[in-house]
mmCIF file of C-alpha atoms in Angstrom:
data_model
loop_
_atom_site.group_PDB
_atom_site.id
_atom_site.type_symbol
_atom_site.label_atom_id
_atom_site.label_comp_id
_atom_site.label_asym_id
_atom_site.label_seq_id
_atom_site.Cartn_x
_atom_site.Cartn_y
_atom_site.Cartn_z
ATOM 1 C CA UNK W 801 -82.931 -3.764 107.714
ATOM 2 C CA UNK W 802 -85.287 -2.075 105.363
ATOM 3 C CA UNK W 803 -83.110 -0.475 103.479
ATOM 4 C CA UNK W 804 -81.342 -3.662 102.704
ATOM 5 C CA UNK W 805 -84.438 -5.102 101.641
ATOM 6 C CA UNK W 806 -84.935 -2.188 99.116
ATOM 7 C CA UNK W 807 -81.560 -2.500 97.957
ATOM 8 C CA UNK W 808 -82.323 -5.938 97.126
ATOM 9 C CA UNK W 809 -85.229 -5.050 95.173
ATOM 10 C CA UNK W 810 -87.828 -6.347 97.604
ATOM 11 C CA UNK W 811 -91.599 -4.797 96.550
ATOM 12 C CA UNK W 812 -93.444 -7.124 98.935
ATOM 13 C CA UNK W 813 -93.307 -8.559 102.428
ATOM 14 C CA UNK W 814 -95.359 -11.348 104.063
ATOM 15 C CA UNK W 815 -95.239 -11.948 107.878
ATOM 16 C CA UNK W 816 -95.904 -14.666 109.244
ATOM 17 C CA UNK W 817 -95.987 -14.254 112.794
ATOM 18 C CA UNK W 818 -98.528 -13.503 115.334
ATOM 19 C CA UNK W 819 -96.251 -11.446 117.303
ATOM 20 C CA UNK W 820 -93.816 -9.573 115.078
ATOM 21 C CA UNK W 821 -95.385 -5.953 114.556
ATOM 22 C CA UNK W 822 -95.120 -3.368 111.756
ATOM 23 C CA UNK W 823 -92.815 -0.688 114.373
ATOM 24 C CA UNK W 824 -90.609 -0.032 111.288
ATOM 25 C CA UNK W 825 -92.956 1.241 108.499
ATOM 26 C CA UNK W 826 -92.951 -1.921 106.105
ATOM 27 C CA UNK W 827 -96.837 -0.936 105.541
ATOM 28 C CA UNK W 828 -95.742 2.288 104.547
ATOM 29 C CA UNK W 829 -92.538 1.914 102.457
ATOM 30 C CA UNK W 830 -93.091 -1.416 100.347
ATOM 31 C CA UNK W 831 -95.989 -1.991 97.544
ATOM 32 C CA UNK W 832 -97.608 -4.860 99.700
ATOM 33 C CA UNK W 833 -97.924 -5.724 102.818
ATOM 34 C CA UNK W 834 -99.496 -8.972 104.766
ATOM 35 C CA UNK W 835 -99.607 -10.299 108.088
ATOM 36 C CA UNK W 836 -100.974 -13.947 108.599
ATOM 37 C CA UNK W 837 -101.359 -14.051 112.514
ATOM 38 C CA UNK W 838 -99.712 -17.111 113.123
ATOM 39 C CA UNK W 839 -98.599 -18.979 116.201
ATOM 40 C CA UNK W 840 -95.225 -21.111 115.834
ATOM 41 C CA UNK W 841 -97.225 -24.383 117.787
ATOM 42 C CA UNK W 842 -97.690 -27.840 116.453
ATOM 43 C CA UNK W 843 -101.398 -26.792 117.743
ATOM 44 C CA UNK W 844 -101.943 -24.233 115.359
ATOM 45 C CA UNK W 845 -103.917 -24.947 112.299
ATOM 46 C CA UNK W 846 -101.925 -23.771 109.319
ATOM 47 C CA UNK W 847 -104.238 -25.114 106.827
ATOM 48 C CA UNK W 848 -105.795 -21.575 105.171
ATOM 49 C CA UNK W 849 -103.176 -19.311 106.407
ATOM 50 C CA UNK W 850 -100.726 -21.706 103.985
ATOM 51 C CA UNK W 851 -103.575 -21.382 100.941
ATOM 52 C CA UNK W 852 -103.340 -17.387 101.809
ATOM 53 C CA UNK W 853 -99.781 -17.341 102.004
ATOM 54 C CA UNK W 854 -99.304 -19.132 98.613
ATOM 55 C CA UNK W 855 -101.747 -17.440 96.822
ATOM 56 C CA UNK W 856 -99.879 -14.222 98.030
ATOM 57 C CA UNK W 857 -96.366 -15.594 96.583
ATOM 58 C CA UNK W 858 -97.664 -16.698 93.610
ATOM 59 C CA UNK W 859 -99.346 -13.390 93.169
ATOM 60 C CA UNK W 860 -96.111 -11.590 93.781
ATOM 61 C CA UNK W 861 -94.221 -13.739 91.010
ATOM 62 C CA UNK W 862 -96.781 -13.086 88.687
ATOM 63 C CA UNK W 863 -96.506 -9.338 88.677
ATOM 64 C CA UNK W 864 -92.438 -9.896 88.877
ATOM 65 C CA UNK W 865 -92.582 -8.255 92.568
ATOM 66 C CA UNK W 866 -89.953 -9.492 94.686
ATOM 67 C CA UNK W 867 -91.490 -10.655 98.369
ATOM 68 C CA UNK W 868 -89.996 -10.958 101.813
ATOM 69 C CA UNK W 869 -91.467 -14.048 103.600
ATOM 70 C CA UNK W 870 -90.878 -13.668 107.190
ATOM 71 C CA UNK W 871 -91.352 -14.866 110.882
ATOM 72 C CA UNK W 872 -89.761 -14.523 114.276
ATOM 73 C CA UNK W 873 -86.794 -16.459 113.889
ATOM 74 C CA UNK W 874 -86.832 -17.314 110.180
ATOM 75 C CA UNK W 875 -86.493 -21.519 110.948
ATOM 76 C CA UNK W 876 -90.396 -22.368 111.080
ATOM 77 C CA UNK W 877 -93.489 -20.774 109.838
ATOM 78 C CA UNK W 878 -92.195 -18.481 106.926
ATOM 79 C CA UNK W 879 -90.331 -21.450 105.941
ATOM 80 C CA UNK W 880 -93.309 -23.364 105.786
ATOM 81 C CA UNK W 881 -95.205 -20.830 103.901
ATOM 82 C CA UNK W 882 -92.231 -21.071 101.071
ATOM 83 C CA UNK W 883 -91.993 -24.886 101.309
ATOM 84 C CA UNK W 884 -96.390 -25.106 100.069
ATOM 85 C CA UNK W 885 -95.290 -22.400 97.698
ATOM 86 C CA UNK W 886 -92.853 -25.078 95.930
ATOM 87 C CA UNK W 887 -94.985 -27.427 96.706
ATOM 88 C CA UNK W 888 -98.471 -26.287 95.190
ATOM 89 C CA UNK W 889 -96.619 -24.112 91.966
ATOM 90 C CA UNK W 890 -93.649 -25.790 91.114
ATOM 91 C CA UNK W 891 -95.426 -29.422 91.769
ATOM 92 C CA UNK W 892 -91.862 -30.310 93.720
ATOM 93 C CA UNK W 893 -92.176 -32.782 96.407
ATOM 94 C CA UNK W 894 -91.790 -31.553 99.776
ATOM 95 C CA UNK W 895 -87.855 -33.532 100.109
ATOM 96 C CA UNK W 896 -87.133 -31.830 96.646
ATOM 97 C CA UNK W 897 -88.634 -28.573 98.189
ATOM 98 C CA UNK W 898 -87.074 -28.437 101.715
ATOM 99 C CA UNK W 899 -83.677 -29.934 100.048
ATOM 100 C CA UNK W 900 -83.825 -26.522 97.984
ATOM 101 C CA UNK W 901 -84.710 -24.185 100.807
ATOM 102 C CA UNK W 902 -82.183 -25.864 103.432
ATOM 103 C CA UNK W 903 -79.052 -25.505 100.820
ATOM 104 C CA UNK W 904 -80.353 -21.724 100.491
ATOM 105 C CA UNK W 905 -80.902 -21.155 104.016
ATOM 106 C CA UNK W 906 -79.155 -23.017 107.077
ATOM 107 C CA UNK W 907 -81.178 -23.788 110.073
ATOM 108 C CA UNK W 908 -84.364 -24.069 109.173
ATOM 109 C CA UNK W 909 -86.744 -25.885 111.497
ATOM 110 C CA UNK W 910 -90.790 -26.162 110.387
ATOM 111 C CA UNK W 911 -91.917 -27.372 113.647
ATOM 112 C CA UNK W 912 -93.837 -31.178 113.766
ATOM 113 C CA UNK W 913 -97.235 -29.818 113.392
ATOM 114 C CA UNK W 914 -96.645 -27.445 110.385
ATOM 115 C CA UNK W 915 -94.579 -30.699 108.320
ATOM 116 C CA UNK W 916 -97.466 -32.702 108.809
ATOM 117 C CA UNK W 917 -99.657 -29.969 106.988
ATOM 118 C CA UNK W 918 -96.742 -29.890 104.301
ATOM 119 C CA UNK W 919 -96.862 -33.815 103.756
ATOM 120 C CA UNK W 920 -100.592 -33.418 103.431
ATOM 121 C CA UNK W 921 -100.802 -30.665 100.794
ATOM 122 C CA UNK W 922 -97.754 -32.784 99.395
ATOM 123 C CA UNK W 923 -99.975 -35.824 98.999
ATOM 124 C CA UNK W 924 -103.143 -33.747 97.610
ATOM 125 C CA UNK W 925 -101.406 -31.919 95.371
ATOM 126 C CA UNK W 926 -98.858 -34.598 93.875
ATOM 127 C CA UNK W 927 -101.745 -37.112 94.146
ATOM 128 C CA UNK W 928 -99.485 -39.606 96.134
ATOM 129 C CA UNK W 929 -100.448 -42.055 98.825
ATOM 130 C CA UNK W 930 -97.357 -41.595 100.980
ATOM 131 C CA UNK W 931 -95.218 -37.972 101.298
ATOM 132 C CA UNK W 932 -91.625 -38.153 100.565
ATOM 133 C CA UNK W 933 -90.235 -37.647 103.434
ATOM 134 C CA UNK W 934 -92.899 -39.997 105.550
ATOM 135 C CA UNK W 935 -90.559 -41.580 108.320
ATOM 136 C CA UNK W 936 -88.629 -39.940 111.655
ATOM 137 C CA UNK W 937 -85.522 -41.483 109.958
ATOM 138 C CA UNK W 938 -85.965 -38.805 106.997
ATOM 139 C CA UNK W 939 -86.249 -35.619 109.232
ATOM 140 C CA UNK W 940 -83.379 -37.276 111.546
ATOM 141 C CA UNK W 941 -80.895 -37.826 108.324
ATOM 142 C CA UNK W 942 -81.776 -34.488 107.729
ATOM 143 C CA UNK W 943 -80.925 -33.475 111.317
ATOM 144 C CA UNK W 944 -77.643 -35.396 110.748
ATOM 145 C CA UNK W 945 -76.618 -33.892 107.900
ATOM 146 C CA UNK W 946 -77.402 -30.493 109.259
ATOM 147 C CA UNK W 947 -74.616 -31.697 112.287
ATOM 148 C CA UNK W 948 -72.066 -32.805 110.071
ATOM 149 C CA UNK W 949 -72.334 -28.951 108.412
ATOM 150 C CA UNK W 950 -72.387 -27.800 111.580
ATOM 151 C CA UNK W 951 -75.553 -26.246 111.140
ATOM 152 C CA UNK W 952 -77.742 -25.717 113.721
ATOM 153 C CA UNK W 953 -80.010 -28.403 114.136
ATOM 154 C CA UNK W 954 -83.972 -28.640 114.655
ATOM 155 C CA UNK W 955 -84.962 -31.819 116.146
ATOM 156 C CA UNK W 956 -87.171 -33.003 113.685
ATOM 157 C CA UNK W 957 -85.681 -37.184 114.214
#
């Protein structure tokens, strides 16, 4: 795994999860390395661990260093992390923004908690009333779609 992430040019990781541990070296071998101790709960407040993360990405891009965003399972908190990141730099709404990650990777699955935090930095930083993707019936044509592709699904309807 690391040395596929070298191949591919990769100068920076960010982990998102509270339980994956550095037992590999990434510390070691890669320019940058940062942890964000998160939990993947609808409890947990992902407020300032998303302004870190983005700050972090954005960081990365501007010194052309490409970055790993990671979690657990890959479906729910570093997803989450990349959806602000489109979000707060490219100004994209968060439908335009998960639309973009979903094509790129199948099965993703922010859990309840961590989409209402996206809607809400989607709202401050758009300066909207109402996110884009507001209702159930959004996340469940998502979840539909997702079916038809035979994709695994997340439940978000």
């Amino acid at each position: 795994e690391m040395n596929e992430l070298k191949n591919k040019g990769v100068k920076r990781i960010l982990n998102m999860a509270i339980e994956c541990e550095d037992m590999i070296g990434l510390k070691d071998t890669f320019e940058s390395y940062l942890k964000l101790c998160l939990k993947d709960s609808v409890e947990e407040d992902v407020e300032s661990g998303l302004k870190v993360a983005v700050e972090y990405i954005v960081q990365a891009q501007r010194d052309q260093s490409p970055i790993y965003v990671h979690c657990k399972a890959g479906k729910s908190r570093s997803v989450t992390a990349v959806l602000a990141f489109l979000i707060e730099s490219r100004r994209w709404t968060l439908r335009h923004a998960y639309d973009y990650v979903v094509e790129r990777r199948k099965g993703i699955c922010p859990n309840i908690g961590f989409v209402a935090e996206l809607m809400r930095l989607e709202e401050k930083v758009l300066g909207i009333r109402r996110s884009s993707m507001t209702t159930e019936m959004d996340w469940a044509e998502n979840e539909a779609m997702d079916k038809n592709n035979k994709v695994e699904s997340c439940g978000m309807g």
